[in-house]
Amino acid sequence: MNRRHHDMGGLAAGPVERAEHAHAPWEKKVDALLRLLLAKRVMTLDELRRGIEEIGPDAYDRLGYFERWITSIGNILLEKGIVTVAELGEAMASVRRAAAAAGRR
Amino acid sequence: MSHPHDDPHPHQPDIEDAPLGYHETLTEALLALLRDKGVFSADELRRTLEEIDSRSPADGARLVARSWIDPAFRERLLHDVNAAARELGIDAGGIPIRAVADTEQVHNVIVCTLCSCYPRLLLGAAPDWYKSRAYRSRVVREPRAVLREFGLELPDEVQVVVHDATAELRYLVLPCRPAGTEGWDEPALAALVTRDCMIGTAMPIVPG
């Protein structure tokens, strides 16, 4: 059977790692961002999933849960033309400058 | 995550001291851009964050406890969880949730093999393991072995039914009311119903 990477039901895997982590503030913001975009009908849950499923097997396994989400959200918003690559690049530079000014690297 | 050696989430670091990661930067940048474009306001973002923090398994536990003491409510809950939740003033959202009731002969477990669909509005954020490769892969094939890892040993004569959630339909496990709780009131019963009891990886335990 040809399965895509996210379609893992029934496959072999190791023991369930039961340790849990409290969500970092930025992870909650990803969650809030998605809820707002769904509520405003800017994107759909199916689009989020498609975006996650298109990340590729390596990145899918390497990225954390909310890292996958924000990667998908960013790609979907670019794809829809709601933000442009240039705008996003500038906004990310601005976030880095503000963090550096606040003493974060 | 499924790869503990590569876990990007250390347990509660001092957030302000941590270097600004790529994905956090991307998140803050998208939030700022979308605010500037008027897609949502800073106030809407703040309220949404509060709403996320306000949800916990206590809501689901109230539904379960009420179903134990009120057979008519239990029937309504089994018929339509979202409507039954509204009766208790709980907004379970617009995506249908189906209650799956344990019996002496049947134990229910929920999973989302394709992603991480979960009744968040009744249980709060899903635990990391629910979203892990190991749980998603294995619980549909060897549920008893997985439940054993959670410390839940089920007799062979109990049938295990695994429900695979989707974006259109989520599940909530209604565990059996434990013996020794006769006459208990709803809050006392609700206190026995943990998050994992409503996922199916634990059963309510009467202390003492």
Coordinates of C-alpha atoms in Angstrom, one line a residue:
Chain A
M1 CA 0.0 0.0 0.0
N2 CA 1.2 3.5 -0.9
R3 CA 0.7 5.7 2.1
R4 CA 1.6 9.3 2.7
H5 CA 3.8 10.0 5.7
H6 CA 1.2 11.3 8.0
D7 CA -1.0 8.2 7.5
M8 CA 0.6 6.1 10.2
G9 CA -2.2 4.2 11.8
G10 CA -1.3 0.5 12.2
L11 CA 2.4 0.9 11.6
A12 CA 5.1 -0.3 14.0
A13 CA 6.6 2.2 16.4
G14 CA 8.4 2.4 19.7
P15 CA 6.9 2.8 23.2
V16 CA 4.6 5.8 23.8
E17 CA 6.6 8.6 25.4
R18 CA 4.2 9.8 28.1
A19 CA 6.1 12.9 29.3
E20 CA 4.2 16.1 28.6
H21 CA 5.3 19.7 28.2
A22 CA 3.4 22.8 29.0
H23 CA 2.9 24.9 25.9
A24 CA 5.2 27.8 25.4
P25 CA 3.5 31.2 24.9
W26 CA 4.4 31.2 21.2
E27 CA 2.8 27.8 20.7
K28 CA -0.5 29.1 22.2
K29 CA -0.2 32.0 19.8
V30 CA -0.1 29.6 16.9
D31 CA -3.2 28.0 18.2
A32 CA -4.9 31.3 18.6
L33 CA -3.8 32.4 15.2
L34 CA -5.3 29.4 13.6
R35 CA -8.6 29.9 15.5
L36 CA -8.8 33.5 14.3
L37 CA -8.1 32.5 10.7
L38 CA -10.8 29.8 10.9
A39 CA -13.3 32.2 12.5
K40 CA -12.6 34.9 9.9
R41 CA -12.9 32.3 7.1
V42 CA -9.4 33.2 5.9
M43 CA -8.5 29.5 5.8
T44 CA -10.0 26.2 6.7
L45 CA -8.9 23.3 8.9
D46 CA -8.6 21.1 5.7
E47 CA -6.2 23.6 4.3
L48 CA -4.1 23.5 7.6
R49 CA -4.0 19.7 7.2
R50 CA -3.1 19.8 3.6
G51 CA -0.3 22.2 4.5
I52 CA 1.0 19.9 7.2
E53 CA 0.8 16.8 4.9
E54 CA 2.9 18.7 2.3
I55 CA 5.7 19.5 4.6
G56 CA 7.6 16.4 3.6
P57 CA 8.6 13.3 5.7
D58 CA 11.9 14.6 7.0
A59 CA 10.5 18.0 8.2
Y60 CA 7.3 16.3 9.5
D61 CA 9.4 14.2 11.9
R62 CA 11.9 16.9 12.7
L63 CA 9.5 19.7 13.5
G64 CA 7.5 20.0 16.7
Y65 CA 3.7 20.0 16.6
F66 CA 3.1 23.7 16.5
E67 CA 6.2 24.2 14.3
R68 CA 4.3 22.1 11.7
W69 CA 1.2 24.2 12.2
I70 CA 2.9 27.5 11.7
T71 CA 4.8 26.2 8.7
S72 CA 1.5 25.1 7.2
I73 CA -0.3 28.4 8.1
G74 CA 2.5 30.5 6.6
N75 CA 2.5 28.5 3.4
I76 CA -1.2 28.6 3.0
L77 CA -1.3 32.4 3.6
L78 CA 1.5 32.9 1.0
E79 CA -0.3 30.6 -1.4
K80 CA -3.5 32.6 -1.0
G81 CA -1.7 35.9 -1.4
I82 CA -2.9 37.2 1.9
V83 CA 0.8 37.9 2.8
T84 CA 3.7 38.2 0.3
V85 CA 7.2 36.7 0.7
A86 CA 8.6 40.3 0.9
E87 CA 6.1 41.4 3.6
L88 CA 6.8 38.3 5.6
G89 CA 10.6 38.7 5.3
E90 CA 10.4 42.3 6.5
A91 CA 8.1 41.3 9.4
M92 CA 10.4 38.6 10.5
A93 CA 13.4 40.9 10.4
S94 CA 11.3 43.4 12.5
V95 CA 10.5 40.7 15.1
R96 CA 14.2 39.8 15.3
R97 CA 15.2 43.5 15.7
A98 CA 12.7 43.9 18.5
A99 CA 13.8 40.8 20.3
A100 CA 17.5 41.9 20.0
A101 CA 16.6 45.3 21.4
A102 CA 14.9 43.5 24.3
G103 CA 18.0 41.4 25.0
R104 CA 17.0 38.2 23.2
R105 CA 19.1 36.6 20.5
Chain B
M1 CA 7.1 14.0 20.1
S2 CA 8.1 10.6 18.8
H3 CA 11.8 11.4 18.9
P4 CA 12.8 12.3 22.5
H5 CA 16.4 12.8 21.4
D6 CA 15.3 15.5 19.1
D7 CA 12.6 17.1 21.3
P8 CA 12.5 20.8 20.5
H9 CA 10.5 21.5 23.7
P10 CA 12.6 21.5 26.8
H11 CA 10.4 21.4 29.9
Q12 CA 9.5 25.0 30.8
P13 CA 12.6 26.9 30.0
D14 CA 12.9 30.5 31.1
I15 CA 11.1 31.7 28.0
E16 CA 12.5 35.2 27.9
D17 CA 16.1 33.9 28.1
A18 CA 15.7 31.4 25.3
P19 CA 17.0 32.4 21.9
L20 CA 14.3 33.4 19.5
G21 CA 13.6 30.4 17.3
Y22 CA 12.7 30.4 13.6
H23 CA 9.1 29.3 14.2
E24 CA 8.5 31.7 17.0
T25 CA 9.8 34.5 14.8
L26 CA 7.5 33.3 12.0
T27 CA 4.5 33.2 14.4
E28 CA 5.1 36.7 15.7
A29 CA 5.7 38.1 12.2
L30 CA 2.4 36.6 10.9
L31 CA 0.5 37.9 13.9
A32 CA 1.9 41.4 13.4
L33 CA 1.2 41.3 9.6
L34 CA -2.3 40.1 9.9
R35 CA -3.0 42.7 12.7
D36 CA -1.7 45.4 10.4
K37 CA -3.8 44.2 7.6
G38 CA -6.9 44.3 9.8
V39 CA -7.6 40.5 9.6
F40 CA -8.0 40.6 13.4
S41 CA -7.3 43.0 16.2
A42 CA -4.9 42.7 19.1
D43 CA -8.0 42.5 21.4
E44 CA -9.4 39.5 19.4
L45 CA -6.0 37.8 19.7
R46 CA -6.0 38.4 23.5
R47 CA -9.5 37.1 23.9
T48 CA -8.7 34.0 21.8
L49 CA -5.7 33.3 24.0
E50 CA -7.8 33.6 27.1
E51 CA -10.4 31.3 25.6
I52 CA -7.7 28.6 24.9
D53 CA -6.5 28.9 28.5
S54 CA -10.0 28.6 29.9
R55 CA -10.7 25.1 28.5
S56 CA -9.8 22.0 30.6
P57 CA -10.9 18.4 31.2
A58 CA -13.1 19.7 34.0
D59 CA -15.8 20.5 31.3
G60 CA -15.8 17.0 29.9
A61 CA -15.7 15.6 33.5
R62 CA -18.9 17.5 34.3
L63 CA -20.7 15.8 31.3
V64 CA -19.5 12.4 32.4
A65 CA -20.5 12.9 36.0
R66 CA -23.9 14.2 35.0
S67 CA -24.4 11.2 32.8
W68 CA -23.8 8.9 35.7
I69 CA -26.4 10.4 37.9
D70 CA -29.0 11.4 35.3
P71 CA -30.1 8.6 32.9
A72 CA -32.1 11.0 30.7
F73 CA -29.1 13.3 30.4
R74 CA -27.0 10.3 29.5
E75 CA -29.4 9.4 26.7
R76 CA -29.2 13.0 25.4
L77 CA -25.4 13.0 25.6
L78 CA -25.2 9.8 23.6
H79 CA -27.5 11.3 21.1
D80 CA -25.8 14.6 20.7
V81 CA -22.8 15.7 22.9
N82 CA -22.7 19.2 21.6
A83 CA -26.4 19.8 22.5
A84 CA -26.1 18.1 25.9
A85 CA -23.0 20.2 26.7
R86 CA -25.0 23.4 25.9
E87 CA -27.5 22.3 28.6
L88 CA -24.7 22.7 31.1
G89 CA -23.5 26.0 29.6
I90 CA -20.5 24.4 27.9
D91 CA -19.7 25.4 24.3
A92 CA -18.5 22.2 22.6
G93 CA -18.1 24.0 19.3
G94 CA -19.7 23.2 15.9
I95 CA -17.8 20.0 15.0
P96 CA -19.8 17.0 16.1
I97 CA -18.5 15.0 19.1
R98 CA -19.8 11.5 19.6
A99 CA -19.8 10.0 23.1
V100 CA -18.7 6.3 23.2
A101 CA -19.9 4.6 26.4
D102 CA -17.9 1.9 28.1
T103 CA -19.7 -1.1 29.5
E104 CA -18.6 -4.1 31.6
Q105 CA -17.8 -5.8 28.3
V106 CA -16.5 -2.9 26.1
H107 CA -13.6 -0.4 26.7
N108 CA -13.3 2.5 24.3
V109 CA -10.2 4.4 23.3
I110 CA -9.8 7.4 21.0
V111 CA -7.0 8.4 18.6
C112 CA -6.5 10.4 15.5
T113 CA -4.2 8.4 13.3
L114 CA -3.9 11.0 10.6
C115 CA -3.2 14.1 12.7
S116 CA -4.5 15.1 16.1
C117 CA -8.3 15.6 16.1
Y118 CA -9.4 15.8 19.7
P119 CA -12.4 17.1 21.6
R120 CA -10.4 20.2 22.7
L121 CA -13.4 22.3 23.7
L122 CA -14.3 19.6 26.3
L123 CA -10.8 18.4 27.3
G124 CA -8.4 21.4 26.7
A125 CA -5.2 20.9 24.8
A126 CA -4.3 17.3 23.8
P127 CA -1.4 15.7 25.6
D128 CA 1.9 15.4 23.6
W129 CA 1.6 11.6 23.5
Y130 CA -1.8 11.8 21.8
K131 CA -0.1 13.5 18.9
S132 CA 2.9 11.2 18.9
R133 CA 3.9 8.8 16.1
A134 CA 4.0 5.9 18.6
Y135 CA 0.5 6.4 19.9
R136 CA -1.1 7.2 16.5
S137 CA 0.6 4.2 14.9
R138 CA 0.2 1.6 17.5
V139 CA -3.0 2.1 19.3
V140 CA -5.1 0.9 16.4
R141 CA -3.1 -2.2 15.9
E142 CA -2.2 -3.3 19.5
P143 CA -4.4 -1.2 21.8
R144 CA -4.0 -3.6 24.8
A145 CA -0.2 -3.3 24.6
V146 CA -0.4 0.5 24.4
L147 CA -2.9 0.6 27.3
R148 CA -0.6 -1.6 29.4
E149 CA 2.1 1.1 28.9
F150 CA -0.4 3.5 30.5
G151 CA -0.8 1.1 33.4
L152 CA -4.2 -0.1 32.3
E153 CA -4.4 -3.9 32.1
L154 CA -7.7 -5.1 30.6
P155 CA -9.1 -8.6 31.1
D156 CA -9.1 -10.7 27.9
E157 CA -12.9 -10.9 27.9
V158 CA -13.2 -7.1 27.7
Q159 CA -13.5 -6.0 24.1
V160 CA -11.3 -2.9 23.2
V161 CA -12.9 -0.6 20.6
V162 CA -10.6 2.1 19.1
H163 CA -12.2 5.2 17.5
D164 CA -10.2 7.1 14.9
A165 CA -11.3 10.7 15.0
T166 CA -11.4 13.0 12.0
A167 CA -11.7 16.7 11.3
E168 CA -15.5 16.2 11.0
L169 CA -16.1 13.9 13.9
R170 CA -14.4 13.6 17.3
Y171 CA -15.1 11.2 20.2
L172 CA -15.4 11.4 23.9
V173 CA -15.1 8.3 26.1
L174 CA -17.8 7.9 28.8
P175 CA -16.1 5.6 31.3
C176 CA -18.1 3.4 33.6
R177 CA -19.1 4.8 37.0
P178 CA -16.8 3.1 39.5
A179 CA -18.2 0.9 42.3
G180 CA -18.2 2.5 45.7
T181 CA -19.5 5.9 44.5
E182 CA -23.2 5.3 45.4
G183 CA -24.8 8.5 46.6
W184 CA -21.9 10.8 45.6
D185 CA -22.8 14.2 44.2
E186 CA -21.9 15.5 40.8
P187 CA -18.7 17.5 41.8
A188 CA -17.3 14.5 43.7
L189 CA -17.9 12.2 40.8
A190 CA -16.5 14.7 38.3
A191 CA -13.3 14.8 40.3
L192 CA -12.7 11.1 39.5
V193 CA -12.9 11.7 35.8
T194 CA -9.5 12.6 34.5
R195 CA -8.6 13.7 31.0
D196 CA -7.1 10.2 30.2
C197 CA -10.4 8.6 31.4
M198 CA -12.1 10.4 28.6
I199 CA -9.4 9.4 26.1
G200 CA -9.7 5.8 27.3
T201 CA -6.1 5.4 28.5
A202 CA -7.2 5.3 32.1
M203 CA -10.2 4.4 34.2
P204 CA -11.7 6.4 37.0
I205 CA -10.2 5.3 40.4
V206 CA -11.9 5.8 43.7
P207 CA -9.2 6.9 46.2
G208 CA -8.6 5.1 49.4

